[in-house]
XYZ file of C-alpha atoms in Angstrom:
698
model
C -26.506 -3.325 -37.106
C -26.780 -5.478 -39.995
C -26.002 -2.952 -42.437
C -22.376 -2.640 -40.953
C -19.701 -4.543 -42.520
C -17.733 -6.876 -40.352
C -14.372 -5.234 -39.152
C -11.310 -7.310 -38.279
C -10.273 -7.605 -34.640
C -6.977 -6.295 -33.869
C -5.079 -7.261 -30.762
C -4.571 -4.497 -28.171
C -1.269 -3.955 -26.620
C -0.785 -4.032 -22.882
C -2.941 -5.448 -20.099
C -6.883 -5.449 -19.600
C -8.497 -3.224 -17.277
C -9.149 -5.981 -15.073
C -5.448 -7.000 -15.076
C -4.727 -3.530 -14.246
C -6.859 -3.753 -10.994
C -4.694 -6.303 -9.516
C -5.119 -9.562 -11.605
C -2.215 -11.684 -11.977
C -3.469 -13.886 -14.800
C -2.909 -12.456 -18.303
C -5.989 -11.293 -20.460
C -6.131 -11.368 -24.334
C -7.686 -8.042 -25.644
C -8.771 -7.466 -29.430
C -9.931 -4.159 -30.773
C -12.635 -3.727 -33.496
C -12.996 -0.719 -35.794
C -16.672 0.348 -35.551
C -18.660 2.589 -37.872
C -17.237 6.042 -38.742
C -14.009 4.993 -37.189
C -15.200 4.098 -33.638
C -13.113 1.383 -31.768
C -14.571 -1.390 -29.814
C -12.216 -3.624 -27.690
C -12.821 -7.220 -26.985
C -11.303 -8.579 -23.808
C -10.689 -12.356 -23.839
C -10.291 -13.798 -20.285
C -7.222 -16.234 -20.267
C -6.886 -18.546 -17.380
C -3.424 -18.725 -15.598
C -1.596 -22.041 -15.187
C 0.320 -20.971 -12.176
C -0.562 -22.104 -8.739
C -1.567 -19.496 -6.150
C 1.639 -20.152 -3.974
C 4.010 -20.035 -6.852
C 2.424 -16.618 -7.752
C 3.065 -15.240 -4.454
C 6.463 -16.426 -4.267
C 7.289 -15.000 -7.644
C 5.792 -11.737 -6.801
C 7.949 -11.592 -3.306
C 11.121 -12.450 -5.154
C 10.416 -9.591 -7.619
C 9.315 -6.925 -5.241
C 11.753 -7.973 -2.212
C 15.098 -8.933 -3.662
C 17.201 -11.305 -1.584
C 20.258 -9.435 0.299
C 22.371 -9.876 3.307
C 24.085 -13.227 3.902
C 21.710 -14.922 1.555
C 22.575 -12.809 -1.292
C 23.135 -14.725 -4.421
C 26.225 -12.850 -5.659
C 29.325 -11.325 -3.830
C 28.596 -7.784 -5.341
C 25.098 -7.678 -3.737
C 26.739 -9.101 -0.392
C 29.198 -6.246 -0.222
C 26.609 -3.591 -1.032
C 24.402 -4.990 1.553
C 27.419 -4.787 4.137
C 28.429 -1.290 3.255
C 24.845 0.026 3.717
C 24.281 -1.807 7.087
C 27.696 -1.754 8.784
C 28.490 0.434 11.597
C 32.065 1.347 10.142
C 31.272 4.733 8.735
C 33.859 4.467 6.015
C 32.384 1.614 4.283
C 28.938 3.277 4.115
C 30.257 6.503 2.668
C 31.810 4.573 -0.182
C 28.258 3.454 -1.166
C 26.128 6.450 -0.308
C 28.566 9.173 -1.649
C 27.588 10.935 -4.866
C 30.301 11.670 -7.433
C 33.386 9.673 -8.479
C 35.920 11.963 -6.799
C 34.185 11.907 -3.432
C 33.752 8.148 -3.540
C 37.629 7.618 -4.633
C 38.534 9.866 -1.550
C 36.520 7.763 0.784
C 38.030 4.614 -0.483
C 41.394 6.052 0.127
C 40.614 7.260 3.530
C 39.067 3.593 4.416
C 42.037 1.590 2.990
C 44.560 3.988 4.850
C 42.560 3.452 8.266
C 42.668 -0.275 7.722
C 46.465 -0.205 6.998
C 47.043 1.872 9.891
C 44.931 -0.605 12.111
C 47.019 -3.591 10.687
C 50.241 -1.820 11.526
C 49.385 -0.869 15.057
C 47.974 -4.249 15.711
C 51.033 -5.837 14.578
C 53.160 -3.625 16.739
C 50.941 -4.587 19.774
C 51.223 -8.352 18.955
C 55.033 -8.142 18.843
C 55.210 -6.025 22.260
C 53.023 -8.830 23.696
C 55.911 -11.070 23.277
C 58.450 -8.858 24.915
C 59.196 -8.692 28.637
C 60.147 -6.019 31.143
C 62.979 -6.736 33.554
C 62.693 -5.722 37.019
C 65.685 -5.552 39.581
C 65.097 -5.941 43.220
C 67.599 -5.740 46.137
C 67.115 -7.712 49.228
C 68.969 -7.534 52.324
C 68.485 -10.570 54.364
C 70.332 -13.666 55.876
C 71.792 -15.588 52.994
C 72.477 -19.425 52.558
C 76.187 -20.054 51.806
C 76.852 -21.752 48.518
C 78.404 -25.151 47.836
C 82.084 -24.661 47.348
C 84.070 -27.616 45.655
C 87.975 -27.720 45.890
C 90.299 -29.947 43.964
C 93.818 -30.222 43.550
C 95.139 -29.558 40.071
C 96.872 -32.806 40.239
C 94.510 -35.651 40.119
C 96.676 -38.379 41.498
C 99.764 -38.716 43.626
C 102.638 -39.507 41.233
C 104.308 -42.059 43.410
C 101.132 -44.299 43.530
C 100.198 -44.033 39.856
C 103.809 -43.931 38.257
C 103.774 -47.645 37.751
C 100.648 -47.284 35.314
C 102.292 -44.433 33.406
C 106.011 -45.438 33.272
C 105.990 -46.520 29.569
C 104.026 -43.544 28.453
C 106.531 -41.406 30.323
C 109.593 -42.956 28.772
C 108.244 -42.427 25.429
C 107.501 -38.955 26.273
C 111.002 -38.199 27.445
C 112.404 -39.719 24.225
C 110.129 -37.596 22.130
C 111.318 -34.422 23.968
C 114.814 -35.585 23.425
C 114.321 -36.089 19.735
C 112.642 -32.718 19.197
C 114.536 -30.413 21.547
C 117.774 -32.378 22.272
C 117.440 -32.701 25.939
C 115.588 -34.932 28.577
C 113.396 -33.815 31.299
C 115.286 -33.825 34.605
C 114.015 -33.854 38.143
C 116.012 -34.624 41.390
C 113.976 -37.796 42.018
C 114.534 -39.105 38.529
C 118.301 -38.535 38.412
C 119.119 -42.063 39.277
C 117.273 -43.282 36.222
C 119.334 -44.681 33.385
C 118.544 -42.809 30.010
C 120.487 -45.184 28.038
C 118.179 -48.021 28.760
C 115.187 -46.108 27.780
C 113.262 -48.118 25.015
C 116.448 -50.282 24.186
C 115.145 -53.213 22.416
C 111.498 -52.571 23.175
C 108.757 -51.757 20.669
C 107.185 -48.341 21.386
C 103.595 -49.206 22.285
C 102.206 -45.580 22.366
C 104.190 -44.003 19.531
C 103.461 -46.872 17.214
C 99.758 -46.512 17.788
C 99.594 -42.576 17.608
C 102.965 -41.377 16.136
C 104.335 -37.951 16.933
C 105.294 -36.282 13.846
C 107.396 -33.193 12.747
C 106.057 -31.181 9.843
C 108.053 -29.267 7.506
C 106.334 -26.565 5.363
C 108.824 -26.995 2.560
C 107.900 -30.683 2.344
C 104.215 -31.383 1.388
C 102.772 -34.577 2.361
C 105.785 -35.801 4.427
C 106.652 -35.834 8.206
C 109.580 -36.974 10.349
C 108.728 -39.643 12.921
C 109.990 -38.422 16.487
C 110.838 -42.077 17.588
C 112.529 -43.728 14.419
C 113.540 -40.151 12.878
C 112.648 -41.513 9.482
C 110.360 -39.580 7.187
C 107.046 -40.909 6.299
C 104.328 -40.126 3.959
C 101.108 -38.249 5.635
C 97.623 -38.937 3.819
C 94.493 -37.548 4.717
C 93.395 -34.049 5.884
C 95.685 -31.841 7.938
C 93.782 -29.928 10.740
C 95.703 -27.270 12.640
C 94.096 -26.781 16.217
C 94.860 -23.000 16.097
C 94.086 -22.289 12.312
C 90.868 -20.377 13.108
C 92.484 -18.175 15.726
C 96.331 -17.294 14.709
C 98.282 -17.646 11.597
C 101.298 -19.846 11.987
C 104.511 -18.501 10.183
C 106.791 -21.222 11.509
C 108.262 -23.630 8.986
C 108.208 -26.684 11.388
C 104.993 -27.693 13.578
C 104.316 -30.685 15.614
C 101.377 -32.912 15.432
C 100.081 -36.573 15.458
C 98.158 -38.693 13.112
C 94.861 -40.683 13.831
C 93.369 -43.137 11.590
C 90.348 -45.191 11.459
C 90.175 -49.139 11.887
C 91.318 -49.925 8.312
C 93.796 -46.862 8.194
C 92.434 -45.593 4.961
C 90.695 -42.505 6.575
C 93.129 -40.608 8.553
C 93.474 -36.999 9.948
C 96.565 -35.328 11.055
C 96.356 -32.691 13.893
C 98.999 -30.060 14.025
C 99.841 -27.407 16.690
C 101.667 -24.208 16.972
C 103.931 -25.454 19.732
C 105.329 -28.528 20.585
C 104.336 -28.116 24.171
C 100.612 -28.214 23.165
C 101.213 -31.203 20.875
C 103.014 -33.366 23.516
C 100.558 -32.600 26.365
C 97.569 -33.371 24.062
C 99.194 -36.584 22.973
C 99.982 -37.493 26.578
C 96.508 -36.762 27.778
C 94.956 -39.132 25.048
C 97.014 -41.965 26.175
C 96.666 -41.023 30.060
C 92.754 -41.208 29.723
C 93.019 -44.731 27.826
C 95.021 -46.074 30.724
C 92.899 -44.513 33.629
C 89.710 -45.572 31.916
C 90.677 -49.220 32.673
C 91.435 -48.639 36.421
C 88.419 -49.331 38.729
C 86.869 -46.278 40.613
C 87.887 -47.519 44.075
C 91.438 -47.786 43.211
C 91.462 -44.329 41.708
C 89.998 -42.823 44.855
C 92.637 -44.538 46.906
C 95.537 -43.210 44.524
C 94.171 -39.539 44.956
C 94.443 -37.188 47.938
C 92.281 -37.704 51.161
C 90.372 -35.048 52.722
C 92.733 -34.853 55.853
C 95.660 -34.607 53.299
C 94.270 -31.786 51.237
C 92.537 -29.716 54.098
C 94.955 -28.452 56.766
C 92.734 -25.914 58.647
C 89.200 -24.985 58.140
C 87.040 -21.945 59.643
C 83.436 -20.922 58.715
C 81.588 -18.059 60.049
C 84.088 -17.882 63.071
C 83.570 -21.653 63.940
C 86.208 -24.322 63.519
C 85.277 -27.020 60.886
C 87.246 -30.109 59.591
C 87.208 -32.801 56.954
C 83.998 -34.175 58.149
C 82.227 -30.979 56.876
C 83.313 -31.908 53.196
C 81.716 -34.434 50.931
C 83.837 -36.555 48.414
C 83.432 -36.028 44.737
C 85.622 -37.778 42.204
C 86.262 -35.932 39.093
C 87.966 -37.976 36.269
C 90.553 -35.491 35.454
C 90.886 -33.776 38.846
C 90.699 -36.884 41.220
C 89.256 -36.580 44.488
C 87.408 -33.183 45.023
C 85.653 -32.135 48.168
C 82.529 -30.212 48.535
C 81.628 -27.865 51.597
C 78.027 -27.093 52.301
C 76.814 -29.908 50.040
C 73.158 -30.968 49.772
C 74.032 -34.296 51.431
C 74.412 -32.417 54.741
C 71.422 -32.221 57.012
C 71.100 -28.508 56.972
C 72.274 -25.807 54.628
C 74.658 -23.322 56.218
C 74.105 -19.706 56.029
C 75.934 -16.587 57.023
C 74.737 -13.992 59.245
C 77.138 -11.220 58.299
C 79.262 -10.177 55.443
C 83.059 -9.865 55.200
C 85.870 -12.207 55.226
C 85.677 -13.071 58.919
C 82.374 -14.681 58.418
C 83.061 -16.824 55.352
C 84.927 -19.952 54.640
C 88.731 -20.073 55.407
C 90.773 -22.974 54.480
C 94.477 -23.827 54.229
C 95.274 -26.455 51.630
C 98.336 -28.751 51.327
C 99.199 -28.853 47.545
C 102.350 -31.110 47.844
C 104.001 -30.345 44.645
C 106.579 -33.091 44.636
C 103.535 -35.582 43.723
C 102.685 -33.722 40.543
C 102.637 -35.458 37.351
C 105.117 -33.448 35.062
C 103.327 -34.174 31.837
C 99.684 -34.040 32.673
C 99.662 -30.595 34.479
C 101.901 -27.685 34.261
C 100.810 -25.410 37.146
C 100.853 -25.953 40.795
C 97.797 -25.105 43.066
C 94.064 -25.794 43.304
C 90.964 -25.398 41.756
C 87.778 -23.976 43.333
C 84.241 -23.595 42.091
C 81.270 -21.903 43.682
C 77.716 -23.563 42.846
C 74.403 -24.383 43.984
C 73.726 -27.528 46.415
C 72.131 -29.390 43.544
C 74.353 -28.275 40.762
C 77.166 -30.288 39.207
C 80.544 -28.733 39.609
C 82.308 -28.209 36.264
C 85.569 -27.937 37.802
C 87.472 -28.128 34.352
C 85.201 -25.513 32.601
C 84.611 -22.769 35.081
C 86.891 -23.467 38.136
C 88.995 -20.745 39.666
C 92.827 -21.643 40.041
C 94.349 -20.971 43.642
C 97.956 -20.315 43.727
C 100.494 -21.648 46.122
C 102.240 -19.319 48.591
C 99.397 -16.968 48.226
C 96.161 -16.137 49.962
C 93.332 -15.903 47.433
C 90.227 -13.909 48.667
C 87.226 -14.445 46.775
C 84.216 -11.858 47.539
C 80.704 -12.921 46.450
C 77.729 -11.140 45.315
C 74.320 -13.247 44.748
C 72.273 -12.620 41.858
C 69.197 -14.691 41.309
C 67.546 -14.593 37.805
C 63.995 -15.636 36.824
C 63.164 -15.766 33.107
C 59.871 -16.380 31.608
C 59.674 -19.497 29.462
C 57.696 -19.683 26.004
C 56.425 -17.741 24.201
C 58.834 -15.038 25.643
C 61.801 -17.145 25.626
C 63.098 -20.645 24.709
C 64.178 -21.496 28.407
C 63.202 -24.571 30.129
C 61.818 -24.801 33.738
C 63.421 -28.302 34.735
C 64.663 -29.638 31.494
C 61.790 -32.189 30.950
C 60.907 -30.767 27.521
C 64.267 -31.100 26.420
C 65.073 -34.407 24.297
C 68.464 -35.102 25.906
C 68.954 -37.515 28.677
C 70.514 -35.993 31.847
C 73.395 -38.348 32.554
C 74.513 -36.143 35.591
C 73.156 -36.645 39.212
C 72.313 -32.984 39.269
C 69.758 -30.379 38.416
C 69.399 -29.459 34.621
C 71.503 -26.707 33.465
C 72.766 -25.660 29.859
C 76.224 -27.194 30.514
C 74.812 -30.529 31.485
C 72.654 -30.609 28.533
C 75.551 -29.836 26.133
C 77.801 -32.285 27.624
C 75.180 -35.004 28.077
C 74.194 -34.503 24.321
C 77.974 -34.910 23.335
C 78.537 -38.055 25.524
C 75.252 -39.515 24.032
C 76.545 -38.855 20.400
C 79.902 -40.349 21.619
C 78.416 -43.710 22.417
C 76.278 -43.683 19.558
C 79.040 -43.055 16.936
C 81.930 -44.512 18.664
C 80.573 -47.022 20.750
C 81.913 -46.165 23.955
C 82.085 -43.030 26.292
C 84.633 -40.236 26.780
C 86.605 -40.578 29.996
C 86.402 -36.908 31.233
C 82.518 -37.174 31.498
C 80.144 -39.191 33.680
C 79.370 -42.509 32.226
C 75.879 -43.159 30.623
C 74.003 -46.103 31.924
C 75.001 -49.577 29.804
C 78.202 -47.872 28.475
C 81.789 -48.456 28.999
C 84.733 -45.760 28.727
C 86.878 -45.891 25.649
C 90.054 -47.978 25.618
C 92.448 -49.429 23.052
C 91.486 -53.121 23.815
C 87.888 -52.780 23.004
C 87.776 -49.772 20.762
C 90.978 -49.328 18.829
C 90.178 -46.241 16.738
C 88.101 -44.391 19.474
C 90.636 -41.533 19.512
C 90.054 -40.718 15.755
C 86.268 -40.967 16.299
C 86.381 -38.830 19.330
C 88.418 -36.003 17.500
C 86.099 -36.109 14.608
C 82.977 -35.956 16.849
C 84.505 -33.268 18.929
C 85.203 -31.172 15.734
C 81.578 -31.320 14.595
C 80.432 -30.497 18.215
C 82.467 -27.323 17.959
C 81.117 -26.446 14.553
C 77.559 -27.104 15.897
C 77.005 -29.899 13.338
C 75.575 -32.376 16.006
C 72.565 -30.383 16.784
C 73.130 -30.125 20.655
C 73.231 -26.229 20.656
C 69.914 -25.992 18.942
C 68.299 -28.448 21.164
C 69.543 -27.564 24.702
C 67.764 -24.627 26.368
C 68.832 -22.365 29.007
C 67.364 -22.884 32.599
C 64.554 -20.258 33.576
C 65.863 -19.754 36.804
C 69.273 -19.936 38.158
C 71.801 -18.409 40.847
C 75.089 -16.758 39.798
C 77.618 -15.689 42.266
C 79.663 -12.581 40.937
C 83.057 -13.128 42.164
C 85.771 -10.581 42.981
C 89.280 -12.156 43.507
C 92.338 -10.646 45.088
C 95.557 -12.023 45.948
C 98.382 -11.435 48.615
C 101.499 -13.218 49.513
C 101.090 -15.820 52.261
C 102.755 -16.394 54.662
C 104.958 -13.339 54.952
C 108.631 -13.660 55.461
C 108.120 -12.734 59.234
C 105.256 -15.041 60.024
C 106.665 -18.142 58.063
C 109.168 -18.898 60.779
C 106.548 -19.799 63.281
C 103.720 -20.651 61.101
C 105.115 -23.352 58.943
C 106.509 -25.470 61.874
C 103.148 -25.254 63.525
C 101.343 -26.343 60.389
C 104.090 -29.262 60.011
C 103.294 -30.421 63.465
C 99.437 -30.288 62.739
C 100.081 -32.582 59.599
C 102.600 -34.620 61.120
C 100.304 -37.488 61.332
C 99.446 -37.384 57.470
C 102.959 -36.572 55.942
C 106.347 -37.116 57.173
C 108.235 -34.015 55.809
C 108.785 -30.436 56.688
C 106.307 -27.952 54.918
C 107.403 -24.926 52.796
C 105.254 -22.326 51.741
C 105.126 -23.563 48.059
C 103.178 -26.659 49.412
C 100.541 -24.511 50.829
C 97.632 -22.186 49.693
C 95.171 -20.199 51.606
C 91.506 -19.732 50.372
C 88.962 -17.199 51.720
C 85.417 -17.331 50.332
C 82.789 -14.774 51.838
C 79.981 -12.539 50.956
C 81.042 -8.801 50.516
C 77.446 -7.893 51.772
C 74.128 -9.487 52.370
C 72.330 -7.878 49.372
C 70.664 -10.206 47.226
C 69.696 -8.851 43.777
C 66.827 -10.487 42.000
C 66.220 -10.033 38.235
C 62.803 -10.858 37.165
C 61.189 -10.824 34.072
C 57.447 -10.010 33.697
C 55.271 -9.690 30.462
C 55.289 -6.233 29.038
C 51.471 -6.510 28.275
C 48.916 -8.968 29.537
C 45.928 -10.357 27.532
C 43.614 -7.729 29.049
C 45.935 -4.857 27.923
C 46.397 -6.363 24.565
C 42.540 -6.419 23.952
C 42.225 -2.880 25.370
C 44.735 -1.571 22.925
C 43.201 -3.367 20.114
C 39.766 -1.929 21.010
C 41.404 1.566 21.184
C 42.872 1.203 17.647
C 39.758 0.009 15.981
C 37.779 2.886 17.518
C 40.243 5.548 16.631
C 40.541 4.664 13.166
C 37.446 2.877 12.100
C 34.850 3.713 14.843
C 34.716 -0.012 15.203
C 33.919 -2.271 18.330
C 34.029 -5.873 18.989
C 30.609 -6.448 17.592
C 31.877 -4.822 14.233
C 34.829 -7.278 14.295
C 32.543 -10.211 14.718
C 30.418 -8.816 11.779
C 33.488 -8.607 9.512
C 34.470 -12.055 10.114
C 30.973 -13.107 9.410
C 30.697 -11.210 6.191
C 34.156 -11.879 4.838
C 35.054 -15.088 6.088
C 31.642 -17.049 6.414
C 29.114 -15.470 3.962
C 31.652 -14.739 1.336
C 32.843 -18.084 0.989
C 29.535 -19.607 1.342
C 28.345 -17.871 -1.787
C 31.150 -19.211 -3.614
C 30.774 -22.647 -2.195
C 26.975 -22.502 -3.310
C 27.771 -21.412 -6.726
C 30.485 -24.188 -7.201
C 27.896 -26.691 -5.478
C 25.079 -25.658 -7.944
C 27.478 -25.896 -10.979
C 28.590 -29.380 -9.697
C 25.005 -30.642 -9.417
C 24.234 -29.413 -12.796
C 27.198 -31.026 -14.283
C 26.370 -34.180 -12.728
C 22.685 -34.088 -13.608
C 23.892 -33.624 -17.392
C 26.336 -36.495 -16.967
C 23.756 -38.895 -15.398
C 20.814 -37.987 -17.700
C 20.092 -40.762 -20.491
C 20.097 -39.675 -24.053
C 16.643 -39.996 -25.528
C 15.071 -39.050 -28.959
C 13.818 -35.635 -29.303
C 10.129 -35.136 -28.099
C 7.585 -33.900 -30.516
C 7.392 -29.989 -30.496
C 4.559 -28.892 -28.389
C 1.960 -26.879 -30.190
C 2.169 -23.247 -29.935
C -0.662 -20.684 -30.086
C -0.452 -20.376 -33.836
C -0.267 -24.276 -34.302
C -3.557 -24.779 -32.547
C -5.777 -26.424 -35.142
C -8.974 -24.621 -33.636
C -7.599 -21.581 -34.546
C -6.316 -22.694 -38.022
C -9.251 -21.442 -39.947
C -7.774 -18.790 -42.180
C -4.857 -16.310 -42.193
C -6.981 -13.383 -41.851
C -7.633 -11.807 -38.407
C -10.951 -12.786 -36.858
C -13.785 -10.496 -36.935
C -16.549 -10.225 -34.303
C -18.950 -12.558 -36.059
C -16.144 -15.069 -36.926
C -14.828 -15.174 -33.580
C -18.238 -16.064 -32.132
C -18.382 -19.209 -34.212
C -14.802 -20.238 -33.597
C -14.867 -23.969 -32.072
C -13.287 -24.522 -28.790
C -9.599 -25.708 -28.434
C -8.748 -29.237 -28.079
C -8.069 -30.347 -24.600
C -5.500 -32.959 -25.574
C -3.009 -30.567 -26.367
C -1.448 -27.893 -24.162
C -0.738 -24.884 -26.420
C 2.034 -22.628 -25.800
C -0.333 -19.641 -25.681
C -3.707 -20.754 -24.653
C -6.745 -19.594 -26.748
C -9.237 -17.027 -25.179
C -12.685 -17.991 -23.867
C -14.961 -16.731 -26.307
C -17.861 -16.493 -24.005
C -16.118 -13.867 -21.822
C -15.978 -11.429 -24.931
C -17.883 -8.204 -24.662
C -18.028 -4.906 -26.570
C -16.619 -1.885 -25.006
C -16.976 1.424 -26.668
C -14.033 3.360 -27.466
C -15.653 6.622 -26.488
C -17.824 7.019 -23.490
C -19.868 9.700 -25.072
C -21.078 9.215 -28.538
C -20.541 12.257 -31.098
C -23.687 13.998 -32.403
C -23.054 13.041 -35.924
C -22.867 9.294 -35.148
C -26.225 9.723 -32.921
C -27.828 11.050 -36.079
C -27.057 8.320 -38.043
C -28.207 5.834 -35.755
C -31.370 7.446 -35.677
C -31.516 7.021 -39.253
């Protein structure tokens, strides 16, 4: 074939036949134009620089893309989830053909999700609701504790020497305001001309009683001196939130702090209320300095207060009552208290099987300025409960029989998360200063008394004394009245935080009372009844009784039906989970496994992909920051830079390719040169044409 001219080798596009049979290393192919247009292909075998393990890994990554939780992007993760989840709506979004159908499935799926969230929210709210059940039992009932107090705390004849100066100034204030003194038969012998002559008014000087005229702003007339004086500070009307006062003149008193720079004036709609409040403040100050034993002796004994006693048809006496001293009501006596050995019970309903007592009130021993009504107070409570006589006591009239019928109601409430009640008050941050079981009233009064000790340095007289505290008085705490009124005003306006801290008790007993009155004794029976009672009380009193000194009290169960009000959860945990499953199955054909799958994909895999991306970016940024700056490395020779191939710019021919030297081993070309010993000639046509065959034969 020497007569044939050398033809250039043309590179052939595509892979070699061997590469097409599964070879992973690339081959270099060159095509040569033979005589009469025939083509010959020269295959150059090029060895691959990739390791076998890397080749397999690259091919697996190419043919098997990473999906599922290890997907590199959120889009691929969402697509994988929609194709593999058991919730049909998400799958239909991906596999549906057509934009309209896909949009419809998106709308259906989002609507179902919204309905599920709405229904589940309603189920959660209903879980924290309670259902109330009422049960009525007929059984033998324990009789409650009954505390009875005389409205007048101390006998006037015994306590008069402590209150003489206060009463004299009170009478003088009444005379100055209304023009008449207070008169009683036992005080007719007193000389009013000698009242306050040459003596400095001790109580009026400390807390002056003032008369305010609406026409003169900032001025008031002193009751005792009759002079006008300037009034500074705020004016607080005790009834301003309830009623509008149209009177031109109002009565009040002024309270100031220690330095008299901060004052508050309290006015009242009536002179009666002002004088009684003024008298009560001084009364508490005086009695706070009297020892408890002396105050007990100045009050009524059980034998004096209780004339007769019957319970459940059996006679009883003062030994069945327990002494309870109240600061504002003196000696009170509790029947069926917890200190008794056994709690009494009643076997029948009706007035004949309850408690019947006749009380000796002794109106002549009443303090005229402290109390304005006659009678007694009674309160029905549990054995371990403190009797708040002043707050919820029922008044008993004299010369009347008061019948109180009871119905017992026992309530049981659920604590958190259903309500904010407390079982025993241990979770309430208020110290119980009462020697009784927890109740809402105990918490409120304990909170106020604690604040009183903190702010004013002393305790208010009408409440129990906290540990390591003393009752307020002028000598040790001169401005305690001003502090008390300011604190009480803040308490009523819920500024102390007591109402938000105190909780209602979860279980309590309540007696619904029905009260009826009748005149007692009757005109016919008093002729014999009063002499008999006078003879019975002859050892305690030395006077003839009249009906205004007596009061009769009947306390009984109307029936033995006990009503129990109990709260129970409207839904249990089992019912809540069952309802959740029903909603998920109805709207999304979903189960608990689907819920776990949603949590895994949307709350674990979703954020892990974001975390991986951020971590990779952080690593790249840190690597760039830590890498030292170095001069540019020489550019590695590429295939066209190989000096072994740099012979000429013409394409190699068959003969020239056979004489090419091998590539230098010291340099790694970007495109490695072919191995020339692997070159072989392939014909472009499998069968030679007849005309070319004739030429060969020639």
